[in-house]
Amino acid sequence: MCGIIGYIGDKQAQSILLNCLRRLEYRGYDSCGIAVAANAIEVYKDEVRVEALGKASPQFDGTVGIGHTRWATHGEPSQANAHPHLDCTGNIAVVHNGVISNFQALKQQLTSEGHNFVSETDTEVIPHLIEKYYDGNLEKAVEAALRDVEGSYAIIVLMKGESKLITARKDSPLIIGVGDRESFIASDVPAILDYTDRVIYLEDGDIGVVTQGNIKIRRDDKEVAWAEDKILWSVEEAQKAGYEHFMLKEIHEQPKVIRNTLGEYTRDTEPVIDLAGMRDTGIASMLMLAAGTSYNAALIGKYIMEELLRIPVRVEIASEFNYYSYIPARTVAIAITQSGETADTLKAMKRLKEVRGRVIAITNVVGSTATRLANQTVYTRAGPEISVAATKTFVAQLMVLYWLAMAYSKADARRLAALLMELRQLPSKVQQVLDNEAEIMEQAKYLAKYENVFFIGRGINYPVALEGALKLKEISYIHAEGLAGGEIKHHTLAVLSHKTPVIALLARDNTYEAMLTNIKEIKARGAPVIVVAEEGDGAIEELVDSVITLPRVDTLFSPVVNVVALQLLAYYTARERGCSIDFPRNLAKSVTVE
Ligand code: F6R
């Protein structure tokens, strides 16, 4: 979704802003723009990619500026609706991430006062409000303007003649990057990685005044002391490193990601944190909340937790949970969100806090909003994930769930020791799947010709079927549906034919026989079947069209090896169809609106 950047320093702002915008592209956007304070405020924006913007824009001479990638919410993608937005004088420029919910009323009021609007956006009211309140003190004018607006925002304000940037946040992420004789303001860390690894995470309600050599932050009308954090992600991690796409690189990073996330939490025999006070008191049940791929991780988490903790676990789609009329007080919940900024998940966390719930966040982004709302945070150590499609963060989420469940497990010591040993072997098992890429590529070439594909699984691999379908649909634009194996006879057999391949996840567990029955039912309707099965299952080859063979693991860990195969399948199918793999149409990495 929208990304913002600000620069103030001793270098020319334009090329730095464009470079930072390139680093924000992964968030998903449809138009972009920059403004630089030269003799006047110079703005160049359009409905184009950042590269095209850079080539087409005139050279601006100035060392202070702002930039934006826009993901349309209010008004279509167009030059007029792209940010930065200006006031009537053209002296005040604003970039904004978030949604101003009362913009219609504000726009009407400002129009009646003589302000002239040129876009359909909610954002445009902000520079006009600042203009209205400006009497020589920009900071005060921004504060007054923000008192009028409702909704969410991370903003950066640039004004002609002022060698400073004003920035503020409410319910949208915002950071300040600290450099030598220069500062950056951004919606997220990858934007500034090329320039600094020193960062300040702003809190809701903060207003920052950033000059070349100074940063001042005000909260509740008082200046607050700020503390710098060190960014642990490296520039290299946020680059393609020779891979054709970020997604392929991120799929290939998974053995390392598993090692990193496990290394973080299994150094000691004792758990590193006490999950919701569980060690002393135990808990009777648990709720998990998430969206999209993180929701599928939560569904797998249910199987893991119920098997090892022996407590009932409920999993809810965050956006649906937000409309439930009854939430039991003091619920213990795990919210899973790789970005830590998904609006639906954050809202669900807030609802839980209102009824004195205890929320543990599992996230990949240090300092993200989820970490501020949560009572406790457990970080996945996946490094920056640039491709819109979540891959390595999904596997890292599973690792945290395995670790949490094993740390509190009621399983006997021998089973636990065996699981721990398997867990430590997972990176090499995943590497074996990656080494089998050529076979999966062949299957992808076949799949790419179809327009409807079904995925089926049972037990702990049912959510893996959902994830396989999600990933294929998201990046190849093939209509794909994930189903519990047992459900197909209730509806989907009606649409199966030679035009609808089915991918069946066959695990060597108590679901095996029932899955074989499903596979036979599907074959009897003429649908091609590709089975994903562990090595050594020779009998299945007779029954189906083709088999993707994977290394043998304990069923509890089968989602990890299976999902890596399905990620590769989705990737190569999308590549075969010539899709924009890292930036699928209409999707965004960080979904900050409801
Ligand atoms: C799919 C994908 C999305 C996200 C969803 C939640 O590949 O990436 O479905 O999983 O938008 O995002 P987070 O995990 O950031 O809350």
Coordinates of C-alpha atoms and ligand atoms in Angstrom, one line a residue:
M1 CA 0.0 0.0 0.0
C2 CA 1.1 3.6 0.0
G3 CA 4.7 4.3 0.9
I4 CA 6.2 7.6 2.0
I5 CA 9.7 9.0 2.1
G6 CA 11.3 12.3 3.2
Y7 CA 14.9 13.4 2.9
I8 CA 16.7 16.4 4.4
G9 CA 20.5 16.6 4.3
D10 CA 23.5 17.9 2.5
K11 CA 23.0 16.0 -0.8
Q12 CA 20.7 16.5 -3.7
A13 CA 17.3 15.1 -2.6
Q14 CA 15.8 14.0 -6.0
S15 CA 17.9 11.0 -6.7
I16 CA 17.8 9.8 -3.1
L17 CA 14.0 10.1 -3.0
L18 CA 13.7 8.1 -6.3
N19 CA 16.0 5.4 -4.9
C20 CA 14.0 5.2 -1.7
L21 CA 10.8 5.0 -3.7
R22 CA 12.3 2.1 -5.7
R23 CA 12.8 0.3 -2.3
L24 CA 9.1 1.0 -1.4
E25 CA 7.8 -0.5 -4.7
Y26 CA 7.3 -3.9 -3.0
R27 CA 4.5 -2.5 -1.0
G28 CA 2.4 -2.4 -4.2
Y29 CA 1.4 0.9 -5.9
D30 CA -0.2 2.4 -9.0
S31 CA 1.3 5.9 -9.2
C32 CA 4.1 7.8 -7.5
G33 CA 5.6 11.3 -7.1
I34 CA 8.1 13.6 -5.5
A35 CA 8.4 17.1 -4.4
V36 CA 11.6 19.0 -3.8
A37 CA 12.0 22.4 -2.1
A38 CA 14.0 24.4 -4.7
N39 CA 13.2 28.1 -5.2
A40 CA 9.6 27.0 -5.2
I41 CA 8.1 23.6 -4.3
E42 CA 8.7 21.5 -7.5
V43 CA 6.4 18.5 -7.9
Y44 CA 6.6 15.7 -10.4
K45 CA 4.1 12.9 -10.2
D46 CA 2.2 10.5 -12.5
E47 CA 0.5 7.2 -12.9
V48 CA 3.8 5.4 -13.7
R49 CA 6.4 3.1 -12.2
V50 CA 9.2 4.8 -10.2
E51 CA 11.7 4.1 -13.0
A52 CA 9.6 6.0 -15.5
L53 CA 9.0 8.8 -13.1
G54 CA 12.8 9.2 -12.6
K55 CA 13.4 9.3 -16.4
A56 CA 10.6 11.7 -17.1
S57 CA 11.0 14.2 -14.3
P58 CA 12.9 17.4 -14.7
Q59 CA 16.1 17.9 -12.6
F60 CA 15.2 19.7 -9.3
D61 CA 17.9 21.4 -7.3
G62 CA 17.3 21.1 -3.6
T63 CA 18.4 19.1 -0.6
V64 CA 15.0 18.7 1.1
G65 CA 12.1 16.7 -0.4
I66 CA 9.4 14.1 0.0
G67 CA 8.1 11.2 -2.1
H68 CA 5.2 8.8 -2.3
T69 CA 4.0 5.5 -3.9
R70 CA 0.2 5.5 -4.0
W71 CA -2.1 2.5 -3.8
A72 CA -5.5 4.0 -4.8
T73 CA -8.3 4.1 -2.2
H74 CA -10.0 7.4 -2.8
G75 CA -10.1 8.1 -6.5
E76 CA -8.7 6.2 -9.4
P77 CA -4.9 5.9 -10.1
S78 CA -4.2 9.2 -12.0
Q79 CA -1.7 12.0 -12.1
A80 CA -4.1 14.3 -10.3
N81 CA -4.7 11.8 -7.5
A82 CA -1.0 10.9 -7.1
H83 CA 0.9 12.4 -4.2
P84 CA 2.4 14.9 -3.1
H85 CA -0.6 17.1 -2.8
L86 CA -0.4 20.9 -2.5
D87 CA -2.4 23.7 -0.9
C88 CA -3.8 26.6 -2.9
T89 CA -0.5 28.6 -2.8
G90 CA 1.6 25.6 -4.0
N91 CA 3.9 26.3 -1.1
I92 CA 2.9 23.4 1.1
A93 CA 3.3 19.8 -0.1
V94 CA 2.1 16.7 1.8
V95 CA 2.6 12.9 1.3
H96 CA 0.2 10.6 3.3
N97 CA -0.2 7.0 4.1
G98 CA -3.5 6.1 5.7
V99 CA -7.2 7.1 5.3
I100 CA -8.8 10.4 6.4
S101 CA -12.3 9.2 7.3
N102 CA -13.9 12.6 7.7
F103 CA -12.4 14.1 4.5
Q104 CA -15.8 14.8 2.8
A105 CA -16.9 17.1 5.6
L106 CA -13.6 18.8 5.8
K107 CA -13.5 19.3 2.0
Q108 CA -16.9 20.8 2.0
Q109 CA -16.0 23.2 4.8
L110 CA -12.7 24.2 3.2
T111 CA -14.3 24.6 -0.2
S112 CA -16.9 27.0 1.3
E113 CA -13.9 28.9 2.7
G114 CA -12.5 29.3 -0.8
H115 CA -10.0 26.4 -1.0
N116 CA -9.8 24.9 -4.4
F117 CA -9.4 21.1 -4.7
V118 CA -7.9 19.3 -7.8
S119 CA -8.0 15.7 -6.8
E120 CA -10.5 13.1 -5.5
T121 CA -8.2 12.0 -2.6
D122 CA -8.8 12.3 1.1
T123 CA -5.2 13.4 1.5
E124 CA -5.7 16.8 -0.2
V125 CA -7.6 18.2 2.8
I126 CA -4.3 18.1 4.8
P127 CA -2.3 20.7 2.9
H128 CA -5.4 22.9 2.8
L129 CA -5.9 22.6 6.5
I130 CA -2.3 23.5 7.1
E131 CA -2.6 26.5 4.8
K132 CA -5.7 27.6 6.8
Y133 CA -3.9 27.4 10.1
Y134 CA -0.5 28.7 9.0
D135 CA 0.5 32.0 10.6
G136 CA 4.2 31.8 10.4
N137 CA 4.7 28.6 12.5
L138 CA 4.5 25.4 10.4
E139 CA 4.7 23.0 13.3
K140 CA 1.8 24.7 15.0
A141 CA -0.2 24.7 11.7
V142 CA 0.3 21.0 11.3
E143 CA -0.7 20.3 14.8
A144 CA -3.9 22.3 14.3
A145 CA -4.7 20.6 11.1
L146 CA -4.3 17.2 12.6
R147 CA -6.7 18.1 15.4
D148 CA -9.4 18.4 12.7
V149 CA -8.8 15.1 10.9
E150 CA -10.1 11.7 11.8
G151 CA -8.7 8.4 10.6
S152 CA -5.2 7.1 10.2
Y153 CA -2.1 8.8 8.9
A154 CA 1.6 8.9 8.5
I155 CA 2.4 12.2 6.9
I156 CA 5.4 14.3 5.9
V157 CA 5.0 18.0 5.2
L158 CA 7.3 20.2 3.2
M159 CA 7.0 23.9 2.9
K160 CA 8.8 26.5 0.7
G161 CA 11.3 28.5 2.7
E162 CA 11.4 26.1 5.6
S163 CA 14.5 24.0 5.9
K164 CA 12.7 21.3 7.8
L165 CA 10.3 18.4 7.4
I166 CA 7.3 17.9 9.7
T167 CA 6.1 14.4 10.2
A168 CA 3.3 12.8 12.3
R169 CA 1.7 9.4 12.8
K170 CA -1.6 7.9 13.9
D171 CA -2.3 4.2 13.2
S172 CA 0.1 4.1 10.3
P173 CA 3.8 3.1 10.6
L174 CA 6.4 5.8 10.5
I175 CA 10.2 5.8 11.1
I176 CA 13.0 8.3 11.1
G177 CA 16.3 7.2 9.7
V178 CA 19.4 8.9 11.3
G179 CA 22.4 9.5 9.1
D180 CA 25.4 11.7 9.1
R181 CA 24.4 15.3 8.4
E182 CA 21.1 13.8 6.9
S183 CA 17.8 12.3 8.0
F184 CA 15.2 10.2 6.4
I185 CA 11.5 9.8 7.2
A186 CA 9.8 6.7 5.8
S187 CA 6.9 4.3 6.1
D188 CA 9.2 1.3 6.6
V189 CA 12.7 0.2 7.0
P190 CA 13.6 -1.2 3.5
A191 CA 13.1 2.4 2.1
I192 CA 16.2 3.7 3.9
L193 CA 18.4 0.6 4.2
D194 CA 20.8 1.9 1.5
Y195 CA 21.6 4.9 3.6
T196 CA 21.5 4.1 7.3
D197 CA 20.9 1.4 9.8
R198 CA 20.0 3.8 12.6
V199 CA 16.3 4.2 13.2
I200 CA 13.7 5.8 15.5
Y201 CA 10.3 4.2 15.6
L202 CA 7.6 6.9 16.1
E203 CA 4.6 6.3 18.4
D204 CA 1.0 7.1 17.7
G205 CA 0.4 10.8 18.3
D206 CA 4.1 11.8 17.7
I207 CA 4.9 14.9 15.8
G208 CA 8.5 15.1 14.5
V209 CA 10.4 18.2 13.4
V210 CA 13.4 17.1 11.4
T211 CA 16.1 19.5 10.3
Q212 CA 19.5 18.7 8.7
G213 CA 21.2 18.3 12.0
N214 CA 18.4 17.9 14.5
I215 CA 15.4 15.7 15.3
K216 CA 12.7 16.9 17.7
I217 CA 9.8 14.7 18.7
R218 CA 6.7 15.9 20.5
R219 CA 4.1 13.7 22.2
D220 CA 1.1 15.0 24.2
D221 CA 2.4 18.6 23.8
K222 CA 5.7 17.8 25.4
E223 CA 9.1 17.2 23.8
V224 CA 10.2 13.6 24.4
A225 CA 13.7 12.0 24.4
W226 CA 14.0 9.6 21.5
A227 CA 16.1 6.5 21.3
E228 CA 17.8 5.1 18.3
D229 CA 17.5 1.4 17.4
K230 CA 19.8 -0.5 15.1
I231 CA 18.3 -2.1 12.0
L232 CA 19.2 -5.8 11.9
W233 CA 18.3 -6.2 8.2
S234 CA 21.1 -5.7 5.7
V235 CA 21.0 -4.0 2.2
E236 CA 22.0 -7.3 0.6
E237 CA 19.0 -9.1 2.2
A238 CA 16.7 -6.6 0.4
Q239 CA 18.3 -7.2 -3.0
K240 CA 17.7 -9.9 -5.6
A241 CA 21.2 -11.4 -5.4
G242 CA 21.1 -12.7 -8.9
Y243 CA 17.7 -14.3 -8.7
E244 CA 15.2 -13.4 -11.4
H245 CA 12.6 -12.5 -8.8
F246 CA 12.5 -11.7 -5.1
M247 CA 10.0 -14.5 -4.6
L248 CA 12.4 -17.1 -5.9
K249 CA 15.2 -15.8 -3.8
E250 CA 13.0 -15.8 -0.7
I251 CA 11.8 -19.3 -1.4
H252 CA 15.5 -20.4 -1.6
E253 CA 16.3 -18.6 1.6
Q254 CA 14.0 -20.8 3.6
P255 CA 16.6 -23.3 5.0
K256 CA 18.5 -20.4 6.4
V257 CA 15.3 -18.8 7.7
I258 CA 14.3 -22.0 9.5
R259 CA 17.8 -22.1 11.1
N260 CA 17.7 -18.4 12.1
T261 CA 14.2 -18.6 13.6
L262 CA 14.9 -21.8 15.5
G263 CA 18.3 -20.6 16.5
E264 CA 16.7 -17.7 18.2
Y265 CA 14.4 -19.8 20.3
T266 CA 15.9 -23.2 20.8
R267 CA 19.3 -22.2 22.2
D268 CA 18.1 -23.0 25.7
T269 CA 16.1 -25.9 26.9
E270 CA 13.8 -23.3 28.6
P271 CA 11.5 -21.2 26.6
V272 CA 12.9 -17.7 26.1
I273 CA 9.6 -16.0 27.0
D274 CA 6.7 -17.1 29.2
L275 CA 3.8 -17.3 26.8
A276 CA 0.9 -15.4 28.4
G277 CA 1.9 -16.6 31.9
M278 CA 1.2 -20.1 30.7
R279 CA 4.2 -21.7 32.4
D280 CA 2.8 -21.0 35.9
T281 CA -0.9 -21.1 35.3
G282 CA -1.5 -23.0 32.1
I283 CA -4.3 -21.8 29.8
A284 CA -7.6 -23.6 29.0
S285 CA -8.0 -22.4 25.4
M286 CA -6.4 -20.2 22.8
L287 CA -7.5 -18.0 19.9
M288 CA -5.5 -17.3 16.8
L289 CA -6.1 -14.3 14.5
A290 CA -4.7 -13.4 11.1
A291 CA -5.4 -12.6 7.5
G292 CA -4.4 -14.2 4.1
T293 CA -1.3 -16.4 4.2
S294 CA -0.8 -15.7 7.9
Y295 CA -4.3 -17.1 8.5
N296 CA -3.3 -20.3 6.8
A297 CA -0.2 -20.5 9.2
A298 CA -2.6 -20.0 12.1
L299 CA -4.8 -22.9 10.8
I300 CA -1.7 -25.1 10.8
G301 CA -0.9 -23.7 14.2
K302 CA -4.2 -25.1 15.5
Y303 CA -3.2 -28.6 14.6
I304 CA 0.2 -28.2 16.1
M305 CA -1.1 -26.6 19.3
E306 CA -3.9 -29.0 19.8
E307 CA -1.7 -32.0 19.3
L308 CA 1.1 -30.8 21.6
L309 CA -0.7 -28.6 24.2
R310 CA -4.0 -30.5 24.4
I311 CA -6.1 -27.3 24.6
P312 CA -8.8 -26.2 22.1
V313 CA -7.6 -23.6 19.7
R314 CA -9.9 -21.4 17.7
V315 CA -8.7 -19.7 14.5
E316 CA -10.5 -16.7 13.1
I317 CA -10.0 -14.5 10.0
A318 CA -9.3 -11.1 11.6
S319 CA -11.7 -9.1 9.4
E320 CA -14.6 -11.4 10.4
F321 CA -13.7 -11.5 14.0
N322 CA -14.0 -7.7 14.0
Y323 CA -17.8 -8.1 13.4
Y324 CA -18.5 -10.7 16.1
S325 CA -20.9 -9.4 18.7
Y326 CA -19.4 -11.5 21.6
I327 CA -15.8 -11.9 22.6
P328 CA -15.1 -13.7 25.9
A329 CA -13.2 -11.5 28.4
R330 CA -9.6 -12.3 29.1
T331 CA -9.1 -14.4 25.9
V332 CA -5.5 -15.5 25.3
A333 CA -4.8 -14.9 21.6
I334 CA -1.9 -15.1 19.1
A335 CA -2.1 -12.6 16.3
I336 CA 0.0 -13.6 13.3
T337 CA 1.1 -10.9 10.9
Q338 CA 4.3 -10.8 9.0
S339 CA 4.1 -7.0 8.4
G340 CA 2.7 -6.2 11.8
E341 CA 0.6 -3.5 10.0
T342 CA -2.4 -5.4 8.6
A343 CA -5.4 -3.2 9.5
D344 CA -7.8 -6.1 10.0
T345 CA -5.4 -7.9 12.4
L346 CA -4.6 -4.7 14.3
K347 CA -8.3 -3.9 14.8
A348 CA -8.9 -7.4 16.1
M349 CA -6.0 -7.0 18.6
K350 CA -7.5 -3.7 19.8
R351 CA -10.9 -5.4 20.3
L352 CA -9.3 -8.1 22.4
K353 CA -7.5 -5.6 24.5
E354 CA -10.8 -3.8 25.2
V355 CA -12.0 -7.0 26.9
R356 CA -8.8 -7.5 28.8
G357 CA -7.5 -10.1 26.4
R358 CA -3.9 -11.0 26.4
V359 CA -2.3 -10.9 22.9
I360 CA 0.9 -12.4 21.7
A361 CA 2.0 -11.1 18.3
I362 CA 4.1 -13.1 15.9
T363 CA 5.6 -10.7 13.4
N364 CA 8.6 -10.2 11.2
V365 CA 8.9 -6.4 11.5
V366 CA 10.6 -4.9 14.5
G367 CA 8.8 -1.8 15.8
S368 CA 5.6 -2.5 13.8
T369 CA 2.2 -1.5 15.1
A370 CA 1.4 -5.0 16.2
T371 CA 4.3 -5.1 18.5
R372 CA 3.0 -2.0 20.2
L373 CA -0.5 -3.4 20.7
A374 CA 0.7 -6.8 21.8
N375 CA 1.4 -7.8 25.4
Q376 CA 4.2 -9.9 24.1
T377 CA 5.9 -10.2 20.7
V378 CA 7.7 -13.2 19.2
Y379 CA 9.7 -12.2 16.2
T380 CA 10.2 -14.4 13.1
R381 CA 13.8 -14.0 11.8
A382 CA 13.0 -14.1 8.1
G383 CA 14.8 -10.9 7.1
P384 CA 13.1 -8.5 4.8
E385 CA 10.4 -10.1 2.5
I386 CA 10.1 -7.9 -0.6
S387 CA 7.9 -10.1 -2.9
V388 CA 4.2 -9.4 -2.2
A389 CA 3.6 -13.1 -2.0
A390 CA 4.5 -14.3 1.5
T391 CA 6.8 -17.4 1.4
K392 CA 9.7 -17.3 3.9
T393 CA 7.7 -15.4 6.5
F394 CA 5.0 -18.1 6.4
V395 CA 7.6 -20.8 7.1
A396 CA 9.1 -18.7 9.8
Q397 CA 5.7 -18.3 11.4
L398 CA 5.3 -22.1 11.4
M399 CA 8.7 -22.4 13.1
V400 CA 7.6 -20.0 15.9
L401 CA 4.4 -22.0 16.3
Y402 CA 6.3 -25.3 16.5
W403 CA 8.7 -23.8 19.0
L404 CA 5.9 -22.4 21.2
A405 CA 3.9 -25.6 21.1
M406 CA 7.0 -27.7 21.9
A407 CA 8.1 -25.4 24.7
Y408 CA 4.8 -25.9 26.5
S409 CA 4.0 -29.4 25.3
K410 CA 2.3 -32.0 27.3
A411 CA 3.7 -34.7 25.0
D412 CA 6.0 -37.3 26.6
A413 CA 9.8 -36.6 26.7
R414 CA 10.6 -39.2 24.1
R415 CA 8.2 -37.8 21.5
L416 CA 9.5 -34.3 22.2
A417 CA 13.1 -35.4 21.8
A418 CA 12.2 -37.1 18.5
L419 CA 10.3 -33.9 17.3
L420 CA 13.2 -31.7 18.3
M421 CA 15.6 -33.9 16.3
E422 CA 13.3 -33.7 13.2
L423 CA 12.9 -30.0 13.7
R424 CA 16.7 -29.6 13.5
Q425 CA 16.8 -31.6 10.2
L426 CA 14.1 -29.5 8.6
P427 CA 16.5 -27.1 6.9
S428 CA 18.2 -30.0 5.0
K429 CA 14.8 -31.5 4.2
V430 CA 13.6 -28.2 2.7
Q431 CA 16.9 -28.0 0.8
Q432 CA 16.1 -31.3 -0.8
V433 CA 12.8 -29.9 -2.0
L434 CA 14.6 -26.9 -3.5
D435 CA 17.1 -29.3 -5.2
N436 CA 14.1 -31.0 -6.8
E437 CA 13.1 -27.7 -8.5
A438 CA 13.5 -29.0 -12.1
E439 CA 10.8 -31.6 -11.5
I440 CA 8.4 -29.0 -10.1
M441 CA 9.1 -26.7 -13.0
E442 CA 7.9 -29.4 -15.4
Q443 CA 4.6 -29.7 -13.5
A444 CA 4.3 -25.9 -13.6
K445 CA 4.6 -25.9 -17.4
Y446 CA 1.7 -28.3 -17.5
L447 CA -0.4 -26.4 -15.0
A448 CA 0.1 -23.1 -16.7
K449 CA -2.3 -24.1 -19.5
Y450 CA -5.3 -24.4 -17.2
E451 CA -7.7 -21.7 -15.8
N452 CA -9.1 -23.6 -12.8
V453 CA -7.0 -25.7 -10.4
F454 CA -8.1 -27.3 -7.1
F455 CA -5.9 -28.3 -4.2
I456 CA -7.0 -30.9 -1.6
G457 CA -5.6 -32.0 1.7
R458 CA -6.7 -33.5 5.0
G459 CA -5.7 -32.9 8.6
I460 CA -2.7 -30.7 9.1
N461 CA -2.3 -30.5 5.3
Y462 CA -5.8 -29.1 4.7
P463 CA -4.5 -25.5 5.4
V464 CA -1.5 -26.3 3.2
A465 CA -4.0 -26.9 0.3
L466 CA -5.5 -23.5 1.1
E467 CA -2.1 -21.9 1.0
G468 CA -1.2 -23.7 -2.2
A469 CA -4.3 -22.4 -3.9
L470 CA -3.8 -18.9 -2.4
K471 CA -0.3 -18.7 -3.8
L472 CA -1.2 -20.0 -7.2
K473 CA -4.2 -17.6 -7.6
E474 CA -2.2 -14.6 -6.2
I475 CA 0.7 -14.7 -8.6
S476 CA -0.5 -16.7 -11.7
Y477 CA -4.1 -15.3 -11.8
I478 CA -5.3 -18.9 -12.3
H479 CA -8.5 -19.5 -10.4
A480 CA -7.5 -21.8 -7.6
E481 CA -9.4 -23.2 -4.7
G482 CA -8.2 -25.1 -1.7
L483 CA -10.4 -27.8 -0.1
A484 CA -10.6 -30.3 2.6
G485 CA -10.4 -33.7 0.9
G486 CA -13.6 -34.8 2.5
E487 CA -15.6 -31.8 1.1
I488 CA -15.2 -32.5 -2.6
K489 CA -18.0 -35.1 -2.7
H490 CA -20.3 -32.4 -1.1
H491 CA -20.0 -30.0 -4.0
T492 CA -16.8 -29.8 -6.1
L493 CA -17.2 -33.1 -7.9
A494 CA -19.9 -31.3 -9.8
V495 CA -17.3 -29.1 -11.6
L496 CA -14.4 -31.5 -12.1
S497 CA -13.5 -32.6 -15.6
H498 CA -10.4 -33.0 -17.8
K499 CA -10.1 -29.2 -17.7
T500 CA -9.6 -29.0 -13.9
P501 CA -6.4 -30.4 -12.5
V502 CA -6.3 -31.3 -8.8
I503 CA -3.2 -31.2 -6.7
A504 CA -3.6 -33.7 -3.8
L505 CA -1.4 -33.6 -0.7
L506 CA -0.9 -37.1 0.4
A507 CA 0.5 -37.5 3.9
R508 CA 1.5 -40.8 5.4
D509 CA -0.7 -40.4 8.4
N510 CA -4.3 -41.3 9.5
T511 CA -5.7 -39.4 6.6
Y512 CA -3.9 -41.5 4.0
E513 CA -6.7 -44.0 3.1
A514 CA -9.4 -41.3 3.0
M515 CA -7.2 -39.3 0.6
L516 CA -6.7 -42.3 -1.6
T517 CA -10.5 -42.6 -1.8
N518 CA -10.8 -38.9 -2.8
I519 CA -8.1 -39.3 -5.4
K520 CA -10.0 -42.2 -7.0
E521 CA -13.3 -40.2 -6.9
I522 CA -11.5 -37.4 -8.7
K523 CA -9.9 -39.6 -11.3
A524 CA -13.3 -41.2 -12.0
R525 CA -14.5 -37.8 -13.1
G526 CA -11.7 -37.4 -15.6
A527 CA -9.7 -34.7 -13.8
P528 CA -5.9 -34.9 -14.0
V529 CA -4.4 -35.5 -10.6
I530 CA -0.9 -34.4 -9.4
V531 CA 0.0 -35.9 -6.1
V532 CA 2.5 -34.4 -3.6
A533 CA 3.7 -37.4 -1.7
E534 CA 6.7 -38.4 0.3
E535 CA 9.4 -40.6 -1.3
G536 CA 8.9 -44.3 -1.3
D537 CA 5.2 -44.2 -2.1
G538 CA 5.5 -46.2 -5.3
A539 CA 1.9 -47.4 -5.3
I540 CA 0.4 -44.0 -5.9
E541 CA 2.2 -43.6 -9.2
E542 CA -0.1 -46.1 -10.8
L543 CA -3.2 -44.2 -9.7
V544 CA -2.5 -40.6 -10.8
D545 CA -1.1 -38.5 -13.6
S546 CA 2.1 -37.4 -11.9
V547 CA 3.8 -37.3 -8.5
I548 CA 5.9 -34.6 -6.9
T549 CA 8.1 -36.5 -4.5
L550 CA 9.3 -35.0 -1.3
P551 CA 11.5 -36.1 1.6
R552 CA 10.0 -38.0 4.5
V553 CA 9.3 -36.0 7.7
D554 CA 7.1 -36.5 10.7
T555 CA 3.5 -35.6 9.7
L556 CA 3.6 -32.6 12.1
F557 CA 6.3 -31.0 10.0
S558 CA 4.9 -32.1 6.6
P559 CA 3.3 -28.6 6.0
V560 CA 6.8 -27.2 5.8
V561 CA 8.2 -29.4 3.0
N562 CA 4.8 -29.5 1.2
V563 CA 4.3 -25.7 1.2
V564 CA 7.8 -25.1 -0.2
A565 CA 6.9 -27.4 -3.1
L566 CA 3.7 -25.5 -3.7
Q567 CA 5.4 -22.2 -3.5
L568 CA 7.8 -23.3 -6.3
L569 CA 4.8 -24.7 -8.3
A570 CA 3.0 -21.3 -8.0
Y571 CA 6.2 -19.4 -8.9
Y572 CA 7.1 -21.4 -12.0
T573 CA 3.4 -21.5 -13.2
A574 CA 3.3 -17.7 -12.9
R575 CA 6.6 -17.4 -14.7
E576 CA 5.4 -19.7 -17.5
R577 CA 2.4 -17.4 -17.9
G578 CA 4.6 -14.3 -17.9
C579 CA 3.0 -12.7 -14.8
S580 CA 4.4 -9.9 -12.7
I581 CA 5.5 -12.2 -10.0
D582 CA 6.8 -9.9 -7.3
F583 CA 4.1 -7.3 -7.7
P584 CA 0.8 -9.1 -8.6
R585 CA -1.8 -6.7 -9.9
N586 CA -4.0 -4.9 -7.4
L587 CA -2.3 -6.5 -4.4
A588 CA -0.1 -4.9 -1.7
K589 CA 2.5 -6.2 0.7
S590 CA 1.2 -4.4 3.7
V591 CA -2.6 -4.0 3.8
T592 CA -3.2 -1.0 5.9
V593 CA -6.8 -0.4 5.1
E594 CA -9.9 -2.5 6.2
Ligands
F6R1 C1 -0.3 -13.7 0.4 C2 0.0 -12.6 1.3 C3 -1.2 -12.0 2.0 C4 -0.8 -11.7 3.5 C5 -1.9 -10.9 4.2 C6 -1.6 -10.7 5.6 O1 0.9 -14.2 -0.1 O2 1.1 -12.2 1.5 O3 -2.3 -12.8 1.9 O4 -0.6 -12.9 4.1 O5 -2.1 -9.7 3.6 O6 -0.5 -10.0 5.8 P1 0.3 -9.9 7.2 O7 0.9 -11.3 7.4 O8 1.3 -8.9 7.0 O9 -0.7 -9.6 8.2

